[in-house]
Amino acid sequence: MIALLLLLVRPPQAVVIATPRGLTSVPVSTDLGGAAVAEPLLVAPLGVSLVMEGTRATVTLGGAGFVFELGVPYVSAGAAVCPLAGEPYMARDTLYLPLSWLAECVPRALAPRYRWDAAAARLDVASPPLAPPSPPNPMTGLRQHHTIVIDPGHGGRDPGNPGLYFPEGRTEKDITLAIGKLMRAELLRRGLAANLTRSTDTLIDLADRASYCREACDLFVSIHVNAMPPGRHSTRATGIETYFLSEAKTEDQKRVAEMENDAIRFETDSPRLPAGGLGTILKDLQLNEYLRESAQLAGLVQGAVARVHPGEDRGVQQAAFMVLTTARRPAILVETGFATNRDDAAFLASALGQRKLANAIADGVVAYLLEFERKVAGAQGGGGPGR
Ligand SMILES: [Zn+2]
């Protein structure tokens, strides 16, 4: 604990510390054997940390270390030494510091951010200056660091859809992994960070996939391959569609969500289908603050992929995908084409097709991030970027 020892002729009743986060009042009293003593200084609002080593106390404030010696009326900050109006001392578990440290030494060491207003007995702490906007990445135009999590659908004992027209016994899980790896390589090449939920033929529970995208992650892209159930026209359906999480409005959207959510039956240890089934998923939706962002991301990815895909542009769709419900970032699911259509399947299974798809999804992601950076810069009145 730290307290202020007050050695002024007419001491203030309290010292106010004004930071961008708010005001903290540190009461002071003057009746300890003639010496002035404050209540313990509140540690958290100042960001103060204290280390005691014998009679030496190191107080870190505003990124600077102040070294006190008990009973010595000086404090050193780096190479500079600042005289104090009194001596620091310990009483019980509290370190008492002369107020002149806060009034004179701190503003001197940390100018111009820390300023002492003697009339108001107030220490004003300004916000740290905004980092100057970094120059845009020449390849993408992005100024900030971004991390994307790529989720190749299915894996391990869950093959995904069997891939009616894929060669050599390949299934959906092989195609999604190939596209995911290429997309990661492409994003890295453009200077973004990208992680895969799986980089091998392994199964990850649906509810766990989006958890790969948390603090240091900007968005989540799940990659899948579509299929039509057997029927008269099952081989006709073709093309690309991009989903964001919402309530399915059409039978076709319901079909795709049920097909992808069905992967849960491969999860051996007690599948975690929410107790209320889809109802619970939809309730989760209302908690998802990223719906609008996800829809925008879906639109930009869909537009980019539709330009390179030989099949139909089936547009942006919405449905309740388990894999997207736990996302706490903008999240989409790309159905990259139909394994039940000969042309789509050939495109999806070819190295060139996979590369085109991966690059196009990366194009959509970068376009979204550029809009995002513009929006954030606008919200800050044209000031520095950041989130
Ligand atoms: Zn799938």
GROMACS .gro file of N, CA, C and O and ligand atoms in nm, residues 153-154 160-161 172 176 223-226 259-260 263 333 335, ligand 1:
model
   61
  153GLY      N    1  -1.393  -2.727  -4.313
  153GLY     CA    2  -1.503  -2.807  -4.258
  153GLY      C    3  -1.471  -2.955  -4.248
  153GLY      O    4  -1.393  -3.009  -4.325
  154HIS      N    5  -1.535  -3.020  -4.148
  154HIS     CA    6  -1.526  -3.166  -4.129
  154HIS      C    7  -1.382  -3.212  -4.099
  154HIS      O    8  -1.301  -3.130  -4.058
  160GLY      N    9  -1.754  -3.533  -4.423
  160GLY     CA   10  -1.837  -3.433  -4.488
  160GLY      C   11  -1.915  -3.501  -4.599
  160GLY      O   12  -1.937  -3.623  -4.593
  161ASN      N   13  -1.954  -3.426  -4.699
  161ASN     CA   14  -2.034  -3.494  -4.802
  161ASN      C   15  -1.942  -3.579  -4.890
  161ASN      O   16  -1.826  -3.545  -4.911
  172GLU      N   17  -1.550  -3.421  -4.905
  172GLU     CA   18  -1.553  -3.279  -4.872
  172GLU      C   19  -1.437  -3.237  -4.782
  172GLU      O   20  -1.376  -3.132  -4.802
  176THR      N   21  -1.195  -2.907  -4.846
  176THR     CA   22  -1.196  -2.790  -4.757
  176THR      C   23  -1.059  -2.766  -4.696
  176THR      O   24  -1.016  -2.651  -4.681
  223ILE      N   25  -1.509  -2.319  -4.429
  223ILE     CA   26  -1.513  -2.358  -4.570
  223ILE      C   27  -1.579  -2.496  -4.586
  223ILE      O   28  -1.543  -2.590  -4.514
  224HIS      N   29  -1.674  -2.503  -4.677
  224HIS     CA   30  -1.749  -2.628  -4.698
  224HIS      C   31  -1.776  -2.652  -4.846
  224HIS      O   32  -1.750  -2.565  -4.930
  225VAL      N   33  -1.828  -2.774  -4.872
  225VAL     CA   34  -1.869  -2.809  -5.008
  225VAL      C   35  -2.014  -2.853  -5.001
  225VAL      O   36  -2.053  -2.932  -4.914
  226ASN      N   37  -2.093  -2.802  -5.091
  226ASN     CA   38  -2.237  -2.827  -5.093
  226ASN      C   39  -2.268  -2.962  -5.158
  226ASN      O   40  -2.183  -3.018  -5.229
  259MET      N   41  -2.750  -3.019  -4.311
  259MET     CA   42  -2.640  -3.101  -4.363
  259MET      C   43  -2.511  -3.071  -4.286
  259MET      O   44  -2.440  -3.162  -4.243
  260GLU      N   45  -2.481  -2.945  -4.265
  260GLU     CA   46  -2.355  -2.910  -4.197
  260GLU      C   47  -2.364  -2.937  -4.047
  260GLU      O   48  -2.266  -2.979  -3.985
  263ALA      N   49  -2.283  -3.289  -3.881
  263ALA     CA   50  -2.147  -3.333  -3.845
  263ALA      C   51  -2.137  -3.365  -3.698
  263ALA      O   52  -2.047  -3.438  -3.655
  333LEU      N   53  -1.974  -1.877  -4.347
  333LEU     CA   54  -1.953  -2.013  -4.395
  333LEU      C   55  -1.968  -2.011  -4.547
  333LEU      O   56  -2.071  -1.967  -4.598
  335GLU      N   57  -1.999  -2.206  -4.891
  335GLU     CA   58  -2.025  -2.332  -4.962
  335GLU      C   59  -1.965  -2.313  -5.101
  335GLU      O   60  -2.021  -2.245  -5.186
  388ZN      ZN   61  -1.966  -2.926  -4.492
   0.00000   0.00000   0.00000
